[in-house]
Amino acid sequence: MFILCPRQQLEYVASRHMHLCKRVISSTGAKKNAPRLFRKRNVAVVSTLIVVGSYITLSQVNYYKLDSVPSSLAGANLQKLTASGAARAAPQEMLGKQCFLSATSSMFHPDGAGSKQNKQGVFLLSEEQVNAHLRQFEESFLVNRGKGVTRYDVCQLLSNSPIEDDRAEEIVQVPVLQENNIKTSTDWMFFGVFDGHGGWTTSSKLRDQLILYIIHEFGTIFKSVKEDNLRYVPNSATIDQAIKNGFLKLDHDIVTKNIKTLLQDNNKARAAELLMPALSGSCALLSFYDTNSKMLKVAVTGDSRAILGSYKDNRWTVRQLSVDQTGSNPSEVARIISEHPDEPNVIRNGRVLGSLEPSRAFGDCRYKLPAYIQKEIYRRFFGRRLPNELKLPPYVTAEPVITTTKISPENNDFLVMASDGLYEMLSNEDIVGLVVKWMEKEKMVKPTTSFWSYFSSAEKELPQVADVTKDRSSKQPFRKTKSPGYGSFLLEDRNVSTHLIRNALSNGGSREQTLMLLLIPSPLSRRYRDDLTVTVVFFGCAQSADENAALEINAAATAGGLASKAKL
């Protein structure tokens, strides 16, 4: 790069010769009481050297190899050529005169690594940009089938890059034969949230396959009737066992079957494909709603959580439908210790072998396979360090704990499912209160008011919510702090899942707090917020419904819309 900067050259040359003159003067051994005439001669020598040096520099710019522009280019037009050929004017204050400059980087091309990974830099976001960031992965669907579910909203916000969470939803219409030989049809509605750890490969496997595994198991217990393709409905315990079988069979295929195949074939080209879902791990939260019986089953492996909000007897309540399965849960600790009675450090610091927080998970083969198999995998392919204190695995299982709840659509019931990142920031009561406020704004329910509310600031506060959960062993929010203005909230989104994520970040309605947490780049962001995945399902009776209708995309609550309509 060539730059013409005469002023800087003069200063540079002057400094060079001043340094030289200082050495000349110091070498003369002049003393403080030297004659004044001798001092004047020294000053004259210095001045002469500066003038001569400046003249030489300006007349022979290449002599000192300074960043100077040759005279032949002094009048050239300066253009900065990008990799795509587009010309940009370079900042005049940087270059002084105009000349030619060519530069490339990972950001110039739209398919470059910098562009693809959004590495433009960390800049202050406008309110519009904050909204776009929060709503980037939101989706909303209207379920006008008259089967007890009217709508569901989903949203995700990444902290890890790529996001380790995933999700899946599916509705399957099934003709059934009820008691007393009544022929009808029911909808099997599945909603899944999968919180990955140590990578995204296990959660993506669950996204694609877990519901299919369970439907396959249902096919074996919902026995087929010869006529009209009808199926008998089994009892609740049989359905629970089928769900457990689906969980365990998928985990067996991910860990045992895939690794056995890899060791037998010794195919390094397939090592990443077969090993990564087993090496990383994922929690799984799956809800199954049978519209005919109105029974909701929640199966959990790990520490994602489902809660149910209801309005009954003039009050809002929240009930936790799953219990966090971690090394801090007393029942989980007792179970694992009973399976490993001779291992005193099997649970340490609330973690399995002092390392893994969820006590149940998919993948995580480090806690399921014997040491000699793990060492062989590491020797022939790649792997991870063995956990400390590993003796007699398995320590972790994918078997879910299942609860069953009768849904009352007339009570405005709604289901909130989320990865544990949401519950690190909001309590169960906070979440239900925020959903209720959102429902009031959307005119889905009437505001709960009393005589005294007209004389208070109740409109700016969350409603009172009673937690009727019996098991309180799940962890409480630990990222929530009471800042000035805490207790208020933000009400700006048409998608209720986005609404919950925004308020989780806001710590009581602070836009600055939301902006700060959004701007922290990965991986540092993981210290302050986890990946967030939220699904909210609204139960109710649609006024106009068609049991054969497909899902309808709710464009107002879906960022950017979807490429194609959802299929039943």
Coordinates of C-alpha atoms in Angstrom, one line a residue:
M1 CA 0.0 0.0 0.0
F2 CA 1.3 3.5 -0.9
I3 CA 0.4 6.6 1.0
L4 CA 1.5 10.1 0.5
C5 CA 1.9 11.8 3.9
P6 CA 4.5 14.7 3.8
R7 CA 3.7 16.0 7.3
Q8 CA 4.3 12.6 8.9
Q9 CA 7.5 12.2 6.9
L10 CA 8.9 15.5 8.2
E11 CA 8.1 14.4 11.7
Y12 CA 9.6 11.0 11.2
V13 CA 12.9 12.4 9.6
A14 CA 13.1 15.0 12.3
S15 CA 12.9 12.5 15.0
R16 CA 15.5 10.3 13.3
H17 CA 18.0 13.2 13.1
M18 CA 17.3 14.5 16.5
H19 CA 18.1 11.1 17.8
L20 CA 21.3 11.1 15.8
C21 CA 22.2 14.6 16.9
K22 CA 21.7 13.7 20.6
R23 CA 24.2 10.9 20.1
V24 CA 26.7 13.4 18.4
I25 CA 26.3 15.9 21.2
S26 CA 26.6 13.4 23.9
S27 CA 29.8 12.0 22.3
T28 CA 31.5 15.4 22.4
G29 CA 31.6 15.2 26.2
A30 CA 30.2 18.8 26.5
K31 CA 29.7 20.1 30.0
K32 CA 27.2 22.4 31.5
N33 CA 29.7 25.3 31.7
A34 CA 30.7 25.0 28.0
P35 CA 31.0 28.3 26.1
R36 CA 27.8 29.7 24.8
L37 CA 29.3 29.9 21.3
F38 CA 29.9 26.1 21.2
R39 CA 26.2 25.5 22.2
K40 CA 25.0 27.7 19.4
R41 CA 27.1 25.7 17.0
N42 CA 25.5 22.5 18.2
V43 CA 22.1 24.0 17.6
A44 CA 23.1 25.1 14.1
V45 CA 24.4 21.6 13.3
V46 CA 21.1 20.1 14.4
S47 CA 19.1 22.5 12.4
T48 CA 21.2 21.9 9.3
L49 CA 20.9 18.1 9.6
I50 CA 17.1 18.4 9.9
V51 CA 16.8 20.6 6.8
V52 CA 19.1 18.4 4.8
G53 CA 17.4 15.2 5.9
S54 CA 14.0 16.6 5.0
Y55 CA 15.2 17.6 1.6
I56 CA 16.6 14.2 0.9
T57 CA 13.4 12.5 2.1
L58 CA 11.1 14.6 -0.1
S59 CA 13.3 14.2 -3.2
Q60 CA 14.1 10.5 -2.7
V61 CA 11.2 9.0 -1.0
N62 CA 12.2 5.5 -1.5
Y63 CA 15.6 6.0 0.2
Y64 CA 14.1 5.6 3.7
K65 CA 11.5 3.0 2.5
L66 CA 8.7 5.0 4.0
D67 CA 5.0 4.4 3.2
S68 CA 5.0 6.9 0.3
V69 CA 3.3 6.9 -3.0
P70 CA 5.4 7.2 -6.2
S71 CA 4.8 10.4 -8.1
S72 CA 3.3 8.4 -11.0
L73 CA 0.4 7.4 -8.8
A74 CA -0.1 10.6 -6.9
G75 CA -3.1 11.6 -9.0
A76 CA -4.7 8.2 -9.3
N77 CA -8.2 7.5 -8.3
L78 CA -8.4 5.4 -5.1
Q79 CA -10.7 2.4 -5.3
K80 CA -11.1 -0.5 -2.9
L81 CA -12.0 -3.6 -4.9
T82 CA -13.8 -6.4 -3.1
A83 CA -13.6 -10.1 -4.0
S84 CA -16.9 -9.8 -5.9
G85 CA -15.5 -6.9 -8.0
A86 CA -17.6 -4.1 -6.4
A87 CA -15.8 -0.9 -5.9
R88 CA -15.8 1.1 -2.6
A89 CA -14.4 4.5 -1.8
A90 CA -11.7 4.1 0.9
P91 CA -11.8 6.5 3.9
Q92 CA -9.9 9.7 2.9
E93 CA -8.8 10.4 6.4
M94 CA -6.8 7.1 6.3
L95 CA -5.1 7.5 3.0
G96 CA -4.7 11.2 2.4
K97 CA -4.4 11.1 -1.4
Q98 CA -6.3 8.7 -3.7
C99 CA -4.6 5.6 -4.9
F100 CA -5.5 2.0 -5.8
L101 CA -6.1 -0.6 -3.0
S102 CA -7.3 -4.2 -3.2
A103 CA -8.6 -6.2 -0.2
T104 CA -10.4 -9.4 0.5
S105 CA -11.9 -11.0 3.6
S106 CA -14.3 -13.7 4.7
M107 CA -17.1 -11.0 4.9
F108 CA -16.9 -9.8 1.3
H109 CA -18.6 -12.7 -0.3
P110 CA -22.1 -13.7 0.9
D111 CA -21.0 -17.3 1.1
G112 CA -17.8 -16.6 3.0
A113 CA -17.2 -18.1 6.4
G114 CA -17.6 -14.8 8.2
S115 CA -20.9 -14.0 6.5
K116 CA -22.3 -17.5 6.9
Q117 CA -21.5 -17.4 10.7
N118 CA -22.7 -13.9 11.3
K119 CA -19.3 -12.6 12.3
Q120 CA -19.9 -9.0 11.3
G121 CA -18.9 -7.8 14.7
V122 CA -20.6 -6.8 18.0
F123 CA -22.7 -3.7 17.5
L124 CA -25.5 -1.9 19.3
L125 CA -28.8 -3.2 18.0
S126 CA -31.8 -1.1 17.3
E127 CA -35.2 -2.0 18.7
E128 CA -36.2 -3.4 15.3
Q129 CA -33.0 -5.6 15.2
V130 CA -33.7 -6.9 18.7
N131 CA -37.2 -7.9 17.6
A132 CA -35.8 -9.6 14.5
H133 CA -33.2 -11.5 16.6
L134 CA -35.8 -12.7 19.1
R135 CA -38.3 -13.7 16.4
Q136 CA -36.0 -15.3 14.0
F137 CA -37.0 -18.9 14.8
E138 CA -40.6 -18.4 16.0
E139 CA -43.5 -20.3 14.5
S140 CA -47.2 -20.5 15.3
F141 CA -49.9 -22.9 14.1
L142 CA -53.7 -22.8 14.3
V143 CA -55.3 -26.2 14.9
N144 CA -58.9 -25.9 13.7
R145 CA -59.7 -29.5 14.0
G146 CA -62.2 -29.3 16.9
K147 CA -60.2 -31.9 18.9
G148 CA -59.4 -29.9 22.0
V149 CA -56.2 -28.1 20.8
T150 CA -56.6 -24.7 19.2
R151 CA -53.1 -23.4 18.7
Y152 CA -49.5 -24.0 19.5
D153 CA -46.5 -21.6 19.4
V154 CA -42.8 -22.4 19.3
C155 CA -39.6 -20.3 19.5
Q156 CA -35.9 -20.9 19.9
L157 CA -33.0 -18.6 20.8
L158 CA -29.5 -19.9 20.5
S159 CA -26.6 -19.4 22.9
N160 CA -24.4 -22.2 21.6
S161 CA -23.4 -22.0 18.0
P162 CA -24.9 -24.0 16.5
I163 CA -27.8 -24.4 18.9
E164 CA -27.8 -27.7 20.8
D165 CA -31.6 -27.6 21.4
D166 CA -34.1 -29.0 19.0
R167 CA -37.8 -29.6 18.7
A168 CA -40.5 -31.6 16.9
E169 CA -44.3 -31.7 16.7
E170 CA -46.6 -34.2 14.9
I171 CA -50.3 -34.9 14.6
V172 CA -51.6 -38.3 13.5
Q173 CA -55.3 -39.1 12.9
V174 CA -56.2 -42.6 14.0
P175 CA -59.6 -44.3 13.6
V176 CA -60.4 -46.2 16.8
L177 CA -63.1 -48.5 18.3
Q178 CA -64.2 -47.3 21.7
E179 CA -65.9 -49.3 24.4
N180 CA -69.5 -50.3 23.5
N181 CA -68.2 -50.6 19.8
I182 CA -68.4 -46.9 19.2
K183 CA -66.5 -46.0 16.0
T184 CA -64.7 -42.7 16.0
S185 CA -61.3 -41.1 15.3
T186 CA -58.8 -39.5 17.6
D187 CA -55.8 -37.3 17.0
W188 CA -52.4 -38.3 18.5
M189 CA -50.6 -35.1 19.2
F190 CA -46.9 -35.1 19.9
F191 CA -44.9 -32.2 21.1
G192 CA -41.1 -32.6 21.8
V193 CA -38.3 -30.5 23.2
F194 CA -34.8 -31.9 23.1
D195 CA -32.1 -30.2 25.1
G196 CA -28.7 -31.3 23.8
H197 CA -25.3 -31.1 25.6
G198 CA -21.8 -31.7 24.4
G199 CA -22.9 -31.0 20.9
W200 CA -26.1 -30.9 18.7
T201 CA -25.9 -34.4 17.1
T202 CA -28.0 -36.3 19.7
S203 CA -30.8 -33.8 19.9
S204 CA -31.1 -33.7 16.1
K205 CA -31.4 -37.5 16.1
L206 CA -34.3 -37.3 18.6
R207 CA -35.9 -34.6 16.5
D208 CA -36.0 -36.9 13.5
Q209 CA -36.7 -40.2 15.1
L210 CA -38.1 -40.3 18.6
I211 CA -41.8 -39.6 17.6
L212 CA -41.5 -42.2 14.8
Y213 CA -40.2 -44.8 17.3
I214 CA -43.1 -44.2 19.6
I215 CA -45.7 -44.3 16.8
H216 CA -44.2 -47.7 15.8
E217 CA -44.6 -48.9 19.4
F218 CA -48.2 -47.7 19.4
G219 CA -48.8 -49.7 16.3
T220 CA -48.1 -52.9 18.3
I221 CA -50.5 -52.1 21.2
F222 CA -53.4 -50.3 19.4
K223 CA -54.5 -53.7 18.0
S224 CA -56.1 -53.5 14.5
V225 CA -59.7 -54.4 13.9
K226 CA -60.4 -56.2 10.7
E227 CA -63.1 -53.8 9.5
D228 CA -62.6 -50.1 8.5
N229 CA -58.9 -50.1 9.7
L230 CA -60.1 -49.4 13.2
R231 CA -57.9 -50.0 16.3
Y232 CA -58.7 -51.0 19.8
V233 CA -57.6 -48.5 22.5
P234 CA -55.3 -50.1 25.2
N235 CA -55.2 -49.1 28.8
S236 CA -53.1 -46.3 30.2
A237 CA -50.3 -48.5 31.6
T238 CA -49.8 -50.2 28.3
I239 CA -49.5 -46.8 26.6
D240 CA -46.9 -45.8 29.2
Q241 CA -44.8 -48.9 28.5
A242 CA -44.9 -48.3 24.8
I243 CA -43.6 -44.8 25.2
K244 CA -40.8 -46.2 27.5
N245 CA -40.0 -48.8 24.9
G246 CA -39.7 -46.2 22.2
F247 CA -37.3 -44.1 24.3
L248 CA -35.1 -47.1 25.2
K249 CA -35.0 -48.6 21.7
L250 CA -33.9 -45.4 20.1
D251 CA -31.1 -44.9 22.7
H252 CA -30.0 -48.5 22.2
D253 CA -29.7 -47.9 18.5
I254 CA -27.8 -44.6 19.1
V255 CA -25.3 -46.0 21.6
T256 CA -25.0 -49.8 21.4
K257 CA -26.1 -50.7 17.9
N258 CA -24.2 -47.9 16.1
I259 CA -21.0 -48.4 18.0
K260 CA -21.1 -52.2 17.5
T261 CA -21.6 -51.6 13.7
L262 CA -18.7 -49.2 13.7
L263 CA -16.3 -51.6 15.5
Q264 CA -17.3 -54.5 13.2
D265 CA -17.0 -52.6 9.9
N266 CA -14.0 -50.6 11.0
N267 CA -15.1 -47.9 8.6
K268 CA -13.5 -44.5 9.5
A269 CA -15.5 -42.7 6.8
R270 CA -18.6 -43.4 8.9
A271 CA -17.1 -42.8 12.3
A272 CA -18.5 -39.3 12.7
E273 CA -21.9 -40.3 11.5
L274 CA -22.2 -43.2 14.0
L275 CA -20.1 -41.9 16.9
M276 CA -21.2 -38.3 17.4
P277 CA -24.8 -39.0 18.4
A278 CA -23.5 -41.5 21.0
L279 CA -20.7 -39.2 22.3
S280 CA -22.8 -36.1 22.8
G281 CA -26.0 -36.3 24.7
S282 CA -29.6 -34.9 25.0
C283 CA -32.5 -34.6 27.4
A284 CA -35.9 -35.4 26.0
L285 CA -39.3 -34.0 26.9
L286 CA -42.2 -35.4 25.0
S287 CA -45.9 -34.7 25.5
F288 CA -48.6 -37.0 24.0
Y289 CA -52.2 -35.8 23.9
D290 CA -55.0 -38.2 22.9
T291 CA -57.9 -35.9 21.8
N292 CA -60.5 -38.6 22.3
S293 CA -59.7 -39.4 26.0
K294 CA -58.4 -35.9 26.7
M295 CA -55.5 -37.5 28.5
L296 CA -52.1 -35.8 28.4
K297 CA -49.0 -37.9 29.0
V298 CA -45.7 -36.2 29.6
A299 CA -42.5 -38.3 29.4
V300 CA -39.2 -36.8 30.5
T301 CA -35.6 -38.0 30.3
G302 CA -33.4 -35.3 31.8
D303 CA -34.1 -31.8 33.1
S304 CA -36.4 -30.2 30.6
R305 CA -39.8 -29.3 32.1
A306 CA -43.5 -29.2 31.3
I307 CA -46.0 -27.2 33.3
L308 CA -49.8 -26.8 33.0
G309 CA -51.6 -23.5 33.6
S310 CA -55.3 -23.6 34.5
Y311 CA -58.1 -21.3 35.6
K312 CA -60.5 -22.7 38.1
D313 CA -62.4 -21.4 41.1
N314 CA -61.5 -17.8 40.2
R315 CA -57.8 -18.3 40.3
W316 CA -54.9 -19.3 38.1
T317 CA -52.8 -22.3 39.1
V318 CA -49.6 -23.9 37.8
R319 CA -48.8 -27.6 38.1
Q320 CA -45.5 -29.1 37.2
L321 CA -46.1 -32.2 35.0
S322 CA -42.4 -33.4 35.1
V323 CA -39.7 -33.5 37.7
D324 CA -36.1 -32.5 36.8
Q325 CA -33.9 -35.6 36.7
T326 CA -30.5 -34.4 37.9
G327 CA -27.9 -35.3 40.5
S328 CA -29.6 -32.9 42.9
N329 CA -33.0 -34.7 42.8
P330 CA -33.2 -36.9 46.0
S331 CA -35.1 -39.7 44.3
E332 CA -32.7 -39.8 41.4
V333 CA -29.7 -39.9 43.8
A334 CA -31.3 -42.7 45.8
R335 CA -31.9 -44.7 42.6
I336 CA -28.4 -44.4 41.3
I337 CA -26.8 -45.1 44.7
S338 CA -28.9 -48.3 45.0
E339 CA -27.6 -49.4 41.6
H340 CA -24.0 -48.7 42.5
P341 CA -23.8 -49.3 46.3
D342 CA -20.0 -49.8 46.3
E343 CA -19.2 -46.5 44.6
P344 CA -19.3 -43.7 47.1
N345 CA -18.5 -41.0 44.5
V346 CA -21.2 -42.1 42.0
I347 CA -23.0 -38.7 42.8
R348 CA -20.7 -35.8 43.6
N349 CA -21.5 -32.1 43.7
G350 CA -25.0 -32.8 42.3
R351 CA -23.6 -34.6 39.2
V352 CA -23.2 -38.2 38.0
L353 CA -19.5 -39.1 38.7
G354 CA -19.0 -35.4 39.5
S355 CA -19.5 -34.5 35.8
L356 CA -22.9 -34.9 34.2
E357 CA -25.8 -33.0 35.7
P358 CA -28.8 -34.8 34.1
S359 CA -29.2 -38.3 35.6
R360 CA -31.1 -39.5 32.6
A361 CA -30.2 -38.8 29.0
F362 CA -29.9 -40.1 25.4
G363 CA -26.4 -40.7 24.1
D364 CA -23.7 -39.9 26.6
C365 CA -22.0 -43.2 25.9
R366 CA -19.1 -42.2 28.3
Y367 CA -21.5 -43.0 31.2
K368 CA -23.0 -46.2 29.6
L369 CA -20.1 -48.2 28.0
P370 CA -17.4 -50.2 29.8
A371 CA -13.9 -48.5 29.8
Y372 CA -12.3 -51.1 27.5
I373 CA -14.9 -50.4 24.7
Q374 CA -14.4 -46.7 25.1
K375 CA -10.6 -47.1 24.9
E376 CA -10.9 -49.2 21.8
I377 CA -13.1 -46.6 20.1
Y378 CA -10.6 -43.9 21.0
R379 CA -7.7 -46.0 19.7
R380 CA -9.3 -46.8 16.4
F381 CA -11.3 -43.7 15.7
F382 CA -11.8 -40.8 18.1
G383 CA -13.5 -40.2 21.4
R384 CA -13.5 -38.3 24.7
R385 CA -11.8 -38.8 28.0
L386 CA -13.2 -41.4 30.3
P387 CA -15.1 -39.9 33.3
N388 CA -13.3 -40.0 36.6
E389 CA -14.5 -42.8 38.9
L390 CA -15.8 -44.9 36.0
K391 CA -16.2 -48.4 37.3
L392 CA -19.4 -50.3 36.6
P393 CA -21.5 -48.5 33.9
P394 CA -24.2 -47.8 33.0
Y395 CA -24.8 -44.9 35.3
V396 CA -27.3 -43.0 33.0
T397 CA -30.5 -44.3 31.4
A398 CA -32.8 -42.9 28.7
E399 CA -35.9 -44.5 30.4
P400 CA -38.4 -41.7 30.9
V401 CA -40.6 -40.9 33.9
I402 CA -44.2 -40.5 32.7
T403 CA -47.1 -38.6 34.2
T404 CA -50.8 -38.6 33.1
T405 CA -53.1 -35.6 33.4
K406 CA -56.7 -35.1 32.4
I407 CA -57.1 -31.9 30.4
S408 CA -60.1 -29.6 30.8
P409 CA -60.2 -27.4 27.7
E410 CA -63.1 -25.4 29.3
N411 CA -60.6 -24.2 32.0
N412 CA -58.4 -22.5 29.5
D413 CA -55.7 -25.0 30.1
F414 CA -52.4 -24.4 28.4
L415 CA -49.1 -26.4 28.4
V416 CA -45.7 -24.9 28.5
M417 CA -42.7 -27.1 27.6
A418 CA -39.2 -25.7 27.6
S419 CA -35.5 -26.6 27.9
D420 CA -34.0 -25.9 31.3
G421 CA -32.6 -22.6 30.2
L422 CA -36.0 -21.0 30.6
Y423 CA -36.5 -22.3 34.2
E424 CA -33.0 -20.9 35.1
M425 CA -34.5 -17.4 34.6
L426 CA -38.2 -17.7 35.4
S427 CA -40.2 -19.6 38.0
N428 CA -43.2 -21.7 37.2
E429 CA -45.5 -18.9 38.6
D430 CA -43.7 -16.3 36.5
I431 CA -44.2 -18.3 33.3
V432 CA -47.9 -18.9 33.8
G433 CA -48.4 -15.2 34.8
L434 CA -46.7 -14.1 31.7
V435 CA -48.8 -16.3 29.5
V436 CA -52.0 -15.1 31.2
K437 CA -51.0 -11.5 30.6
W438 CA -50.3 -12.3 26.9
M439 CA -53.7 -14.1 26.7
E440 CA -55.5 -11.0 28.1
K441 CA -53.8 -8.8 25.4
E442 CA -54.8 -11.3 22.7
K443 CA -58.4 -11.4 24.1
M444 CA -58.2 -15.1 24.6
V445 CA -59.3 -14.6 28.3
K446 CA -60.9 -11.8 30.2
P447 CA -58.6 -9.8 32.5
T448 CA -58.9 -10.9 36.2
T449 CA -59.9 -7.8 38.1
S450 CA -61.2 -7.0 41.5
F451 CA -62.5 -3.9 43.2
W452 CA -59.1 -3.0 44.7
S453 CA -57.3 -3.4 41.3
Y454 CA -58.8 -0.1 40.2
F455 CA -56.9 1.7 43.0
S456 CA -53.5 -0.1 42.3
S457 CA -51.0 -0.7 39.6
A458 CA -52.2 -4.3 39.0
E459 CA -52.3 -3.7 35.2
K460 CA -48.5 -3.5 35.3
E461 CA -48.0 -6.5 37.4
L462 CA -48.3 -10.2 36.8
P463 CA -51.4 -12.0 38.2
Q464 CA -51.2 -14.1 41.3
V465 CA -50.6 -17.7 40.4
A466 CA -50.8 -20.6 42.9
D467 CA -48.3 -23.4 42.5
V468 CA -50.2 -26.7 43.2
T469 CA -47.2 -28.9 42.4
K470 CA -46.6 -31.6 45.0
D471 CA -43.0 -32.5 44.2
R472 CA -40.9 -29.4 44.8
S473 CA -37.5 -31.0 44.2
S474 CA -36.9 -29.3 40.8
K475 CA -34.4 -26.5 40.7
Q476 CA -35.4 -22.9 41.1
P477 CA -34.3 -20.0 38.9
F478 CA -30.8 -18.9 39.7
R479 CA -30.1 -16.4 37.0
K480 CA -32.9 -14.1 38.2
T481 CA -31.9 -11.1 40.3
K482 CA -34.2 -8.4 41.7
S483 CA -33.2 -5.3 39.9
P484 CA -34.9 -1.8 40.0
G485 CA -38.3 -2.2 38.4
Y486 CA -38.3 -6.0 39.0
G487 CA -41.8 -7.4 38.8
S488 CA -42.9 -5.7 35.6
F489 CA -42.8 -7.3 32.2
L490 CA -42.7 -6.7 28.5
L491 CA -45.7 -7.3 26.3
E492 CA -44.6 -6.9 22.6
D493 CA -45.0 -10.2 20.8
R494 CA -47.7 -12.0 18.9
N495 CA -46.0 -15.3 19.6
V496 CA -46.3 -16.4 23.2
S497 CA -43.2 -18.4 23.2
T498 CA -41.2 -15.4 22.0
H499 CA -42.9 -13.4 24.7
L500 CA -41.6 -15.8 27.3
I501 CA -38.1 -15.8 26.0
R502 CA -38.0 -12.0 25.8
N503 CA -39.2 -11.7 29.4
A504 CA -36.8 -14.3 30.6
L505 CA -33.9 -12.2 29.3
S506 CA -35.3 -8.9 30.6
N507 CA -35.1 -9.8 34.3
G508 CA -38.3 -8.0 35.1
G509 CA -39.0 -5.8 32.1
S510 CA -35.5 -4.3 31.4
R511 CA -34.9 -3.7 27.7
E512 CA -31.2 -2.9 28.5
Q513 CA -30.8 -6.3 30.2
T514 CA -32.4 -8.0 27.2
L515 CA -30.0 -6.2 24.8
M516 CA -27.0 -6.9 26.8
L517 CA -27.7 -10.7 26.9
L518 CA -28.4 -10.8 23.2
L519 CA -25.2 -9.1 22.3
I520 CA -22.9 -11.5 24.2
P521 CA -21.4 -13.7 21.5
S522 CA -21.0 -17.5 21.7
P523 CA -19.3 -19.2 23.5
L524 CA -19.1 -16.6 26.3
S525 CA -22.9 -16.2 26.2
R526 CA -23.3 -19.7 27.5
R527 CA -22.1 -18.5 30.9
Y528 CA -25.0 -16.1 31.2
R529 CA -27.8 -17.8 29.3
D530 CA -28.5 -21.3 27.9
D531 CA -30.1 -22.2 24.6
L532 CA -33.8 -21.5 24.9
T533 CA -36.5 -23.7 23.3
V534 CA -40.2 -23.0 24.3
T535 CA -43.4 -24.7 23.1
V536 CA -46.8 -23.5 24.3
V537 CA -50.0 -25.5 23.5
F538 CA -53.4 -24.0 24.1
F539 CA -56.3 -26.3 24.8
G540 CA -59.9 -25.2 24.1
C541 CA -62.9 -25.7 21.8
A542 CA -62.7 -23.9 18.5
Q543 CA -66.0 -22.3 17.4
S544 CA -65.6 -23.2 13.8
A545 CA -63.8 -26.5 13.3
D546 CA -63.3 -29.3 10.8
E547 CA -62.0 -32.6 12.0
N548 CA -60.4 -33.1 8.6
A549 CA -58.7 -29.7 8.5
A550 CA -55.0 -29.3 8.2
L551 CA -52.8 -27.0 10.3
E552 CA -52.9 -23.3 9.4
I553 CA -49.8 -21.2 9.7
N554 CA -50.4 -18.2 12.0
A555 CA -48.5 -15.7 9.9
A556 CA -48.9 -12.9 12.5
A557 CA -46.8 -14.9 15.0
T558 CA -44.4 -16.6 12.6
A559 CA -41.3 -14.6 11.7
G560 CA -40.8 -14.4 7.9
G561 CA -43.5 -17.0 7.3
L562 CA -42.8 -20.6 6.3
A563 CA -41.9 -21.9 2.8
S564 CA -44.8 -24.3 2.7
K565 CA -47.9 -25.1 4.7
A566 CA -47.7 -27.5 7.5
K567 CA -49.0 -31.0 6.7
L568 CA -51.1 -33.2 8.9

